[in-house]
């Protein structure tokens, strides 16, 4: 019961505080122009590209150790710090020696400031891992609330003081700083000045492939913004970044929460030979897809009204981009359970090889198509996200045996439920309410209600796993 209450708190924390942050984000988008957004986006992209080189596999190795000592935890933290200093130094050196048209003095200064964010993130990310390992979901919830609220307040205050685009930079630093202060109070006993090279060596076999997987996953995400900014220009990156920020909100609230919960659940029985890992995978896929599909559909369906209410006409070009990101969100959400199972099953090395292969093909393709137009780039973006998902799905089958029919029934039940819920809601509401905003709210509420009713009925009618009894929406969320 306590665990379920903690999970509810985690969802709550990831939904409500970002609303405040999102309101300030909308406010800043109304004040700043696309070029300013593009500059910050490019600086953050370069910082996140540098972060993709951090040794995250050693952080994930903490999941596999039953008894963690302060020496082990501190070694992993300071290893992250050491690598971050080296990476940022060489990145600044590279861009100051080789001059690029898109790399301005403003962007360089932003990167220097954002290194503070990277430093504190080295601590925060390890502390997050410990929270997930020990299922301290309330701590994660409070951390999320504190960080998002501090970021929102920072942006609002600095914009009022005419800091302009720098308000967004300092808000990113505030997120990491406040996250560090809060979590350090919880794990200060496990944080000492200590570095043991033998600990790093002992973790190497598991950690290095995982680092490649995490690194390439993050690299893929950030490479997209880098390609847009360097090939299409800072203004186009501003439009792209606005849509990506909305997409990130969806990812942070829902997909990241599902990822954290699934990591904890999988790590408990991944080494248990008697556990039905196929059933666990199907259940995690079901809860992810069943929840994400209607939310992404509504975001896609009402994106025009959404942008019209929140942003000015100068951001109209972002609407089409956001619709592509809705497709990306669905693909990414489906890939979360299988990626976690592969990594914790020891398949990180194989997954990293697949990601390298996809990167070798996709990134040059992004560059070529981006030089023609944004539309071509977006087509290729969705296509390669799907290729990555299918590749990991095939790899997943080599580690865990599960029924393909059960997997596709999860998708089918949800799609069928969405279709009927949409048809009924459209017939009952769309033609009967003239006010577009009232219609949007009532239609969305009605569709969600009908969706979950149909989902329960269809999942009972088309049983996903007969041996597991009535595997339905209501049973899976109990």
Short mmCIF file of C-alpha atoms in Angstrom, two decimals:
data_model
loop_
_atom_site.label_atom_id
_atom_site.label_comp_id
_atom_site.label_asym_id
_atom_site.label_seq_id
_atom_site.Cartn_x
_atom_site.Cartn_y
_atom_site.Cartn_z
CA UNK A 1 0.00 0.00 0.00
CA UNK A 2 2.84 2.34 0.88
CA UNK A 3 4.54 1.62 -2.45
CA UNK A 4 1.36 2.41 -4.40
CA UNK A 5 0.89 5.66 -2.45
CA UNK A 6 4.48 6.59 -3.29
CA UNK A 7 3.91 5.90 -6.99
CA UNK A 8 0.78 8.10 -6.92
CA UNK A 9 2.85 10.84 -5.27
CA UNK A 10 5.48 10.47 -7.99
CA UNK A 11 2.88 10.90 -10.73
CA UNK A 12 1.36 13.84 -8.83
CA UNK A 13 4.73 15.54 -8.49
CA UNK A 14 5.49 15.10 -12.16
CA UNK A 15 2.18 16.55 -13.26
CA UNK A 16 1.32 19.54 -11.10
CA UNK A 17 4.63 21.40 -10.53
CA UNK A 18 5.47 21.35 -14.26
CA UNK A 19 2.16 23.13 -14.86
CA UNK A 20 3.59 26.14 -13.02
CA UNK A 21 6.83 25.82 -14.96
CA UNK A 22 4.88 25.47 -18.18
CA UNK A 23 2.90 28.64 -17.50
CA UNK A 24 6.16 30.57 -17.13
CA UNK A 25 7.48 28.87 -20.28
CA UNK A 26 4.42 30.12 -22.19
CA UNK A 27 4.94 33.58 -20.72
CA UNK A 28 8.59 33.61 -21.84
CA UNK A 29 7.64 32.40 -25.34
CA UNK A 30 5.29 35.36 -25.68
CA UNK A 31 8.07 37.79 -24.71
CA UNK A 32 11.10 36.28 -26.46
CA UNK A 33 11.50 35.71 -30.18
CA UNK A 34 12.31 32.42 -31.96
CA UNK A 35 15.96 33.45 -32.48
CA UNK A 36 16.49 33.87 -28.71
CA UNK A 37 14.89 30.51 -28.03
CA UNK A 38 17.13 29.03 -30.69
CA UNK A 39 20.31 30.35 -29.05
CA UNK A 40 19.44 28.84 -25.68
CA UNK A 41 18.37 25.61 -27.34
CA UNK A 42 21.69 25.31 -29.18
CA UNK A 43 23.71 26.00 -26.01
CA UNK A 44 21.69 23.41 -24.07
CA UNK A 45 22.06 20.95 -26.95
CA UNK A 46 25.85 21.23 -26.82
CA UNK A 47 25.80 20.79 -23.04
CA UNK A 48 23.56 17.73 -23.29
CA UNK A 49 25.76 16.30 -26.05
CA UNK A 50 28.68 16.63 -23.65
CA UNK A 51 26.58 14.96 -20.93
CA UNK A 52 25.98 11.99 -23.23
CA UNK A 53 29.67 11.15 -22.76
CA UNK A 54 29.34 10.83 -19.00
CA UNK A 55 29.82 7.31 -17.51
CA UNK A 56 26.13 6.68 -16.80
CA UNK A 57 26.63 2.91 -16.89
CA UNK A 58 28.50 3.07 -13.59
CA UNK A 59 25.48 4.84 -12.12
CA UNK A 60 23.15 2.10 -13.39
CA UNK A 61 25.51 -0.51 -11.94
CA UNK A 62 24.32 0.54 -8.51
CA UNK A 63 21.05 -1.29 -9.25
CA UNK A 64 22.91 -4.60 -9.38
CA UNK A 65 24.77 -4.19 -6.07
CA UNK A 66 22.83 -5.47 -3.05
CA UNK A 67 24.77 -3.60 -0.36
CA UNK A 68 26.02 -0.15 -1.30
CA UNK A 69 28.78 1.44 0.75
CA UNK A 70 29.60 5.13 0.89
CA UNK A 71 32.91 4.37 -0.82
CA UNK A 72 31.16 2.82 -3.84
CA UNK A 73 28.58 5.61 -4.14
CA UNK A 74 31.18 8.37 -3.75
CA UNK A 75 33.49 6.76 -6.28
CA UNK A 76 30.71 6.73 -8.88
CA UNK A 77 29.83 10.38 -8.14
CA UNK A 78 33.39 11.68 -8.44
CA UNK A 79 34.00 9.60 -11.54
CA UNK A 80 31.08 11.47 -13.14
CA UNK A 81 32.52 14.82 -12.01
CA UNK A 82 36.00 14.02 -13.36
CA UNK A 83 34.70 12.98 -16.78
CA UNK A 84 32.40 16.03 -17.00
CA UNK A 85 35.32 18.44 -16.37
CA UNK A 86 37.42 16.77 -19.08
CA UNK A 87 34.56 16.68 -21.63
CA UNK A 88 33.48 20.32 -21.12
CA UNK A 89 37.09 21.54 -21.31
CA UNK A 90 37.75 19.83 -24.65
CA UNK A 91 34.39 20.96 -26.05
CA UNK A 92 35.10 24.63 -25.26
CA UNK A 93 38.61 24.26 -26.64
CA UNK A 94 37.29 22.72 -29.87
CA UNK A 95 34.69 25.40 -30.59
CA UNK A 96 37.08 28.25 -29.77
CA UNK A 97 39.79 26.87 -32.05
CA UNK A 98 37.52 25.88 -34.95
CA UNK A 99 35.10 28.71 -35.67
CA UNK A 100 31.59 27.80 -36.87
CA UNK A 101 28.98 30.23 -38.18
CA UNK A 102 26.32 29.06 -35.72
CA UNK A 103 28.64 29.28 -32.68
CA UNK A 104 28.34 32.84 -31.34
CA UNK A 105 29.91 34.51 -28.31
CA UNK A 106 26.52 34.39 -26.56
CA UNK A 107 26.34 30.62 -26.99
CA UNK A 108 29.90 30.22 -25.70
CA UNK A 109 29.08 32.23 -22.55
CA UNK A 110 25.93 30.18 -22.02
CA UNK A 111 27.94 26.95 -22.17
CA UNK A 112 30.42 28.24 -19.58
CA UNK A 113 27.54 29.05 -17.22
CA UNK A 114 25.71 25.79 -17.91
CA UNK A 115 28.76 23.81 -16.83
CA UNK A 116 27.56 24.58 -13.28
CA UNK A 117 24.41 22.63 -14.18
CA UNK A 118 26.46 19.65 -15.41
CA UNK A 119 28.51 19.62 -12.19
CA UNK A 120 25.47 19.44 -9.89
CA UNK A 121 23.76 16.96 -12.23
CA UNK A 122 26.61 14.51 -11.58
CA UNK A 123 25.45 14.32 -7.96
CA UNK A 124 21.70 14.58 -8.64
CA UNK A 125 21.63 11.75 -11.19
CA UNK A 126 23.42 9.34 -8.84
CA UNK A 127 21.08 10.34 -6.01
CA UNK A 128 18.09 9.74 -8.31
CA UNK A 129 19.38 6.24 -8.96
CA UNK A 130 19.56 5.58 -5.23
CA UNK A 131 16.01 6.89 -4.78
CA UNK A 132 14.72 4.52 -7.47
CA UNK A 133 16.74 1.58 -6.12
CA UNK A 134 15.36 2.03 -2.61
CA UNK A 135 11.92 3.09 -3.92
CA UNK A 136 12.11 6.50 -2.24
CA UNK A 137 9.35 7.79 -4.51
CA UNK A 138 8.27 10.49 -2.07
CA UNK A 139 11.80 11.93 -2.16
CA UNK A 140 11.72 11.87 -5.95
CA UNK A 141 8.33 13.56 -5.85
CA UNK A 142 9.51 16.32 -3.54
CA UNK A 143 12.69 16.83 -5.56
CA UNK A 144 10.66 17.21 -8.74
CA UNK A 145 8.30 19.70 -7.12
CA UNK A 146 11.12 21.79 -5.66
CA UNK A 147 13.15 21.87 -8.89
CA UNK A 148 10.30 22.71 -11.23
CA UNK A 149 8.93 25.41 -8.96
CA UNK A 150 12.38 26.97 -8.46
CA UNK A 151 12.94 26.97 -12.22
CA UNK A 152 9.59 28.63 -12.87
CA UNK A 153 10.19 31.32 -10.25
CA UNK A 154 13.70 31.99 -11.61
CA UNK A 155 12.44 32.52 -15.16
CA UNK A 156 9.60 34.77 -14.10
CA UNK A 157 11.70 36.98 -11.79
CA UNK A 158 14.60 37.36 -14.24
CA UNK A 159 12.28 38.17 -17.14
CA UNK A 160 10.69 40.87 -15.00
CA UNK A 161 14.20 42.23 -14.36
CA UNK A 162 14.85 42.31 -18.15
CA UNK A 163 17.46 39.53 -18.19
CA UNK A 164 15.90 38.34 -21.43
CA UNK A 165 17.15 35.05 -22.80
CA UNK A 166 19.57 34.60 -19.86
CA UNK A 167 16.56 33.91 -17.64
CA UNK A 168 16.18 30.55 -19.37
CA UNK A 169 19.86 29.74 -18.80
CA UNK A 170 19.74 30.50 -15.08
CA UNK A 171 16.50 28.54 -14.72
CA UNK A 172 18.33 25.41 -15.91
CA UNK A 173 21.04 25.99 -13.32
CA UNK A 174 18.36 26.46 -10.64
CA UNK A 175 16.87 23.04 -11.44
CA UNK A 176 20.16 21.26 -10.85
CA UNK A 177 21.21 23.37 -7.86
CA UNK A 178 17.98 22.92 -5.90
CA UNK A 179 17.87 19.23 -6.80
CA UNK A 180 21.36 18.79 -5.40
CA UNK A 181 20.61 20.68 -2.17
CA UNK A 182 17.47 18.63 -1.50
CA UNK A 183 18.86 15.16 -2.29
CA UNK A 184 22.22 15.80 -0.63
CA UNK A 185 20.43 16.14 2.70
CA UNK A 186 19.09 12.60 2.16
CA UNK A 187 22.35 10.97 1.00
CA UNK A 188 25.06 13.11 2.62
CA UNK A 189 26.17 10.12 4.71
CA UNK A 190 26.99 8.26 1.49
CA UNK A 191 28.80 11.22 -0.09
CA UNK A 192 32.45 11.59 0.85
CA UNK A 193 35.62 12.67 -0.93
CA UNK A 194 36.71 9.22 -2.05
CA UNK A 195 37.73 7.62 -5.35
CA UNK A 196 38.63 3.95 -5.76
CA UNK A 197 39.85 2.90 -9.18
CA UNK A 198 39.25 -0.77 -8.33
CA UNK A 199 35.53 -0.06 -7.96
CA UNK A 200 35.50 1.46 -11.45
CA UNK A 201 37.30 -1.58 -12.85
CA UNK A 202 34.97 -4.06 -11.13
CA UNK A 203 31.91 -2.36 -12.68
CA UNK A 204 33.46 -2.03 -16.13
CA UNK A 205 32.05 -5.18 -17.76
CA UNK A 206 28.44 -4.18 -17.07
CA UNK A 207 28.84 -0.41 -16.99
CA UNK A 208 30.69 0.26 -20.24
CA UNK A 209 28.05 -1.21 -22.60
CA UNK A 210 25.29 0.53 -20.61
CA UNK A 211 27.19 3.82 -20.91
CA UNK A 212 27.23 3.37 -24.69
CA UNK A 213 23.49 2.65 -24.73
CA UNK A 214 22.60 5.64 -22.56
CA UNK A 215 25.08 7.84 -24.36
CA UNK A 216 23.81 7.03 -27.81
CA UNK A 217 20.19 7.38 -26.67
CA UNK A 218 20.92 10.87 -25.40
CA UNK A 219 23.14 11.61 -28.40
CA UNK A 220 20.29 10.76 -30.79
CA UNK A 221 17.96 13.12 -28.96
CA UNK A 222 20.40 16.03 -28.88
CA UNK A 223 21.79 15.45 -32.37
CA UNK A 224 18.38 16.35 -33.77
CA UNK A 225 18.49 19.87 -32.28
CA UNK A 226 22.12 20.29 -33.30
CA UNK A 227 21.32 19.40 -36.91
CA UNK A 228 18.38 21.81 -37.02
CA UNK A 229 20.38 24.66 -35.49
CA UNK A 230 23.47 24.19 -37.64
CA UNK A 231 21.76 23.41 -40.96
CA UNK A 232 18.42 25.24 -40.81
CA UNK A 233 19.43 28.16 -38.60
CA UNK A 234 18.81 29.44 -35.09
CA UNK A 235 15.32 30.76 -35.93
CA UNK A 236 14.14 27.37 -37.17
CA UNK A 237 15.69 25.82 -34.10
CA UNK A 238 13.54 28.21 -32.05
CA UNK A 239 10.37 26.79 -33.65
CA UNK A 240 11.72 23.27 -33.26
CA UNK A 241 12.69 23.87 -29.64
CA UNK A 242 9.24 25.16 -28.67
CA UNK A 243 7.64 21.95 -29.94
CA UNK A 244 10.34 19.85 -28.34
CA UNK A 245 9.76 21.58 -25.00
CA UNK A 246 6.11 20.54 -25.13
CA UNK A 247 7.18 17.03 -26.07
CA UNK A 248 9.66 17.00 -23.17
CA UNK A 249 6.85 17.86 -20.76
CA UNK A 250 4.99 14.75 -21.92
CA UNK A 251 8.16 12.69 -21.58
CA UNK A 252 9.06 14.08 -18.13
CA UNK A 253 5.60 13.67 -16.65
CA UNK A 254 4.60 10.30 -18.03
CA UNK A 255 7.32 8.39 -19.87
CA UNK A 256 10.10 9.17 -17.36
CA UNK A 257 7.86 8.16 -14.47
CA UNK A 258 7.01 4.88 -16.18
CA UNK A 259 10.72 4.37 -16.85
CA UNK A 260 11.65 4.90 -13.19
CA UNK A 261 8.91 2.58 -11.93
CA UNK A 262 9.67 -0.13 -14.48
CA UNK A 263 13.39 -0.07 -13.63
CA UNK A 264 12.56 -0.70 -9.99
CA UNK A 265 10.05 -3.47 -10.76
CA UNK A 266 12.29 -5.23 -13.27
CA UNK A 267 15.40 -5.09 -11.07
CA UNK A 268 13.57 -7.02 -8.33
CA UNK A 269 13.04 -10.23 -10.33
CA UNK A 270 15.44 -9.96 -13.24
CA UNK A 271 17.72 -12.60 -11.67
CA UNK A 272 14.86 -14.81 -10.45
CA UNK A 273 14.72 -17.84 -12.73
CA UNK A 274 11.18 -18.67 -11.57
CA UNK A 275 9.76 -15.23 -12.40
CA UNK A 276 7.62 -14.94 -15.53
CA UNK A 277 9.58 -12.17 -17.24
CA UNK A 278 7.45 -12.38 -20.39
CA UNK A 279 4.30 -11.61 -18.41
CA UNK A 280 6.05 -8.74 -16.60
CA UNK A 281 7.11 -7.25 -19.92
CA UNK A 282 3.60 -7.49 -21.38
CA UNK A 283 2.12 -5.82 -18.30
CA UNK A 284 4.61 -2.95 -18.38
CA UNK A 285 3.98 -2.49 -22.10
CA UNK A 286 0.23 -2.53 -21.50
CA UNK A 287 0.16 0.12 -18.79
CA UNK A 288 2.53 2.32 -20.83
CA UNK A 289 0.61 2.08 -24.10
CA UNK A 290 -2.88 2.16 -22.57
CA UNK A 291 -2.14 5.41 -20.73
CA UNK A 292 -0.05 7.17 -23.36
CA UNK A 293 -2.19 6.54 -26.47
CA UNK A 294 -5.25 8.68 -25.55
CA UNK A 295 -3.11 11.49 -24.13
CA UNK A 296 -0.95 11.73 -27.24
CA UNK A 297 -4.02 11.51 -29.48
CA UNK A 298 -5.67 14.47 -27.72
CA UNK A 299 -2.44 16.49 -27.88
CA UNK A 300 -2.23 15.81 -31.63
CA UNK A 301 -5.94 16.36 -32.35
CA UNK A 302 -6.21 19.71 -30.56
CA UNK A 303 -2.71 21.04 -31.22
CA UNK A 304 -3.99 23.92 -33.38
CA UNK A 305 -6.33 25.16 -30.64
CA UNK A 306 -3.65 24.49 -28.03
CA UNK A 307 -1.08 26.68 -29.76
CA UNK A 308 -3.65 29.36 -30.60
CA UNK A 309 -4.58 29.78 -26.93
CA UNK A 310 -1.07 29.62 -25.47
CA UNK A 311 1.21 31.28 -28.00
CA UNK A 312 1.13 34.22 -30.38
CA UNK A 313 1.00 33.96 -34.18
CA UNK A 314 4.80 34.11 -34.39
CA UNK A 315 4.92 30.46 -33.23
CA UNK A 316 2.47 29.05 -35.81
CA UNK A 317 5.25 27.14 -37.58
CA UNK A 318 5.75 25.05 -34.43
CA UNK A 319 2.34 23.35 -34.74
CA UNK A 320 3.32 20.98 -37.55
CA UNK A 321 6.58 20.13 -35.80
CA UNK A 322 4.70 19.30 -32.58
CA UNK A 323 2.45 16.85 -34.45
CA UNK A 324 5.52 14.92 -35.56
CA UNK A 325 6.71 14.84 -31.96
CA UNK A 326 3.40 13.28 -30.94
CA UNK A 327 4.23 10.32 -33.18
CA UNK A 328 7.73 10.19 -31.70
CA UNK A 329 6.30 10.15 -28.15
CA UNK A 330 4.21 7.06 -28.89
CA UNK A 331 7.17 5.21 -30.37
CA UNK A 332 9.47 6.18 -27.50
CA UNK A 333 6.92 5.15 -24.85
CA UNK A 334 6.65 1.66 -26.36
CA UNK A 335 10.43 1.33 -26.33
CA UNK A 336 10.84 2.09 -22.61
CA UNK A 337 9.94 -1.37 -21.17
CA UNK A 338 11.94 -3.32 -23.73
CA UNK A 339 15.00 -1.10 -23.36
CA UNK A 340 15.00 -1.58 -19.56
CA UNK A 341 14.58 -5.36 -19.85
CA UNK A 342 17.44 -5.58 -22.35
CA UNK A 343 19.83 -3.55 -20.19
CA UNK A 344 19.06 -5.35 -16.92
CA UNK A 345 19.23 -8.71 -18.71
CA UNK A 346 22.82 -7.99 -19.73
CA UNK A 347 22.09 -7.04 -23.33
CA UNK A 348 23.42 -3.49 -23.19
CA UNK A 349 26.39 -4.36 -25.40
CA UNK A 350 24.15 -5.70 -28.17
CA UNK A 351 21.79 -2.74 -27.87
CA UNK A 352 24.67 -0.28 -28.11
CA UNK A 353 25.85 -1.93 -31.35
CA UNK A 354 22.38 -1.51 -32.84
CA UNK A 355 22.29 2.13 -31.78
CA UNK A 356 25.70 2.78 -33.31
CA UNK A 357 24.51 1.26 -36.59
CA UNK A 358 21.35 3.36 -36.57
CA UNK A 359 23.39 6.47 -35.73
CA UNK A 360 25.80 5.88 -38.59
CA UNK A 361 22.86 5.87 -41.01
CA UNK A 362 20.45 8.35 -39.38
CA UNK A 363 22.67 11.31 -38.51
CA UNK A 364 24.11 11.81 -42.02
CA UNK A 365 20.56 11.35 -43.33
CA UNK A 366 19.32 14.06 -40.94
CA UNK A 367 22.01 16.42 -42.18
CA UNK A 368 21.28 15.81 -45.85
CA UNK A 369 17.51 16.15 -45.52
CA UNK A 370 17.73 19.15 -43.14
CA UNK A 371 19.68 21.00 -45.82
CA UNK A 372 16.54 20.76 -48.01
CA UNK A 373 13.69 21.51 -45.60
CA UNK A 374 12.29 20.99 -42.12
CA UNK A 375 9.58 18.62 -43.43
CA UNK A 376 12.09 16.18 -44.87
CA UNK A 377 14.04 16.25 -41.61
CA UNK A 378 10.88 15.51 -39.57
CA UNK A 379 9.91 12.58 -41.82
CA UNK A 380 13.34 11.05 -41.27
CA UNK A 381 13.14 11.73 -37.52
CA UNK A 382 9.95 9.67 -37.10
CA UNK A 383 11.25 6.96 -39.44
CA UNK A 384 14.50 6.38 -37.53
CA UNK A 385 12.72 6.46 -34.16
CA UNK A 386 10.59 3.60 -35.47
CA UNK A 387 13.69 1.76 -36.75
CA UNK A 388 15.30 2.06 -33.30
CA UNK A 389 12.14 0.76 -31.64
CA UNK A 390 11.85 -2.24 -34.00
CA UNK A 391 15.53 -3.08 -33.61
CA UNK A 392 15.28 -3.19 -29.82
CA UNK A 393 12.03 -5.16 -30.09
CA UNK A 394 13.76 -7.86 -32.16
CA UNK A 395 16.69 -7.90 -29.74
CA UNK A 396 14.27 -8.15 -26.81
CA UNK A 397 12.96 -11.45 -28.20
CA UNK A 398 16.41 -12.99 -27.81
CA UNK A 399 16.49 -12.27 -24.06
CA UNK A 400 12.88 -12.79 -22.95
CA UNK A 401 10.30 -15.18 -24.33
CA UNK A 402 6.87 -13.59 -24.66
CA UNK A 403 3.83 -14.10 -26.83
CA UNK A 404 3.65 -11.92 -29.93
CA UNK A 405 -0.12 -12.30 -29.98
CA UNK A 406 -0.31 -11.01 -26.41
CA UNK A 407 1.89 -8.04 -27.30
CA UNK A 408 -0.19 -7.03 -30.30
CA UNK A 409 -3.44 -7.55 -28.39
CA UNK A 410 -2.22 -4.85 -25.99
CA UNK A 411 -1.91 -2.47 -28.95
CA UNK A 412 -5.07 -3.65 -30.68
CA UNK A 413 -7.36 -3.32 -27.62
CA UNK A 414 -6.20 0.22 -27.04
CA UNK A 415 -6.52 1.32 -30.68
CA UNK A 416 -9.98 -0.23 -30.96
CA UNK A 417 -11.08 1.47 -27.74
CA UNK A 418 -9.75 4.82 -28.94
CA UNK A 419 -11.55 4.48 -32.27
CA UNK A 420 -14.97 3.81 -30.74
CA UNK A 421 -14.50 6.38 -27.98
CA UNK A 422 -13.60 9.01 -30.56
CA UNK A 423 -16.57 8.15 -32.80
CA UNK A 424 -19.09 8.32 -29.95
CA UNK A 425 -17.64 11.54 -28.49
CA UNK A 426 -17.56 13.18 -31.90
CA UNK A 427 -21.20 12.26 -32.59
CA UNK A 428 -22.43 13.38 -29.17
CA UNK A 429 -20.42 16.58 -28.77
CA UNK A 430 -18.67 17.98 -31.83
CA UNK A 431 -21.85 18.86 -33.74
CA UNK A 432 -23.78 20.11 -30.71
CA UNK A 433 -21.48 22.65 -28.99
CA UNK A 434 -20.57 25.82 -30.85
CA UNK A 435 -17.95 27.23 -28.45
CA UNK A 436 -14.63 25.72 -29.57
CA UNK A 437 -12.99 25.83 -26.13
CA UNK A 438 -15.95 24.31 -24.28
CA UNK A 439 -16.18 21.69 -27.01
CA UNK A 440 -12.51 20.80 -26.60
CA UNK A 441 -12.77 20.33 -22.83
CA UNK A 442 -16.03 18.37 -22.90
CA UNK A 443 -14.94 16.24 -25.86
CA UNK A 444 -11.60 15.36 -24.21
CA UNK A 445 -13.27 14.37 -20.93
CA UNK A 446 -15.93 12.35 -22.71
CA UNK A 447 -13.44 10.58 -24.95
CA UNK A 448 -11.22 9.59 -22.03
CA UNK A 449 -14.20 8.21 -20.11
CA UNK A 450 -15.46 6.15 -23.06
CA UNK A 451 -11.91 5.06 -23.87
CA UNK A 452 -11.32 3.43 -20.48
CA UNK A 453 -14.78 1.83 -20.50
CA UNK A 454 -14.14 0.28 -23.93
CA UNK A 455 -10.60 -0.68 -22.94
CA UNK A 456 -11.91 -2.67 -20.00
CA UNK A 457 -14.58 -4.33 -22.15
CA UNK A 458 -12.29 -5.20 -25.06
CA UNK A 459 -9.45 -6.44 -22.84
CA UNK A 460 -11.96 -8.79 -21.21
CA UNK A 461 -13.38 -9.88 -24.56
CA UNK A 462 -9.99 -10.36 -26.22
CA UNK A 463 -7.98 -11.82 -23.37
CA UNK A 464 -4.32 -10.90 -23.64
CA UNK A 465 -2.87 -13.82 -21.68
CA UNK A 466 -5.52 -16.47 -20.94
CA UNK A 467 -3.38 -18.19 -18.31
CA UNK A 468 -3.16 -14.93 -16.38
CA UNK A 469 -6.94 -14.66 -15.98
CA UNK A 470 -8.72 -11.42 -16.78
CA UNK A 471 -5.74 -9.28 -17.70
CA UNK A 472 -7.54 -5.94 -18.04
CA UNK A 473 -6.99 -2.27 -17.39
CA UNK A 474 -8.65 -2.42 -13.96
CA UNK A 475 -6.65 -5.47 -12.84
CA UNK A 476 -3.32 -4.11 -14.01
CA UNK A 477 -3.62 -0.83 -12.11
CA UNK A 478 -4.63 -2.42 -8.80
#
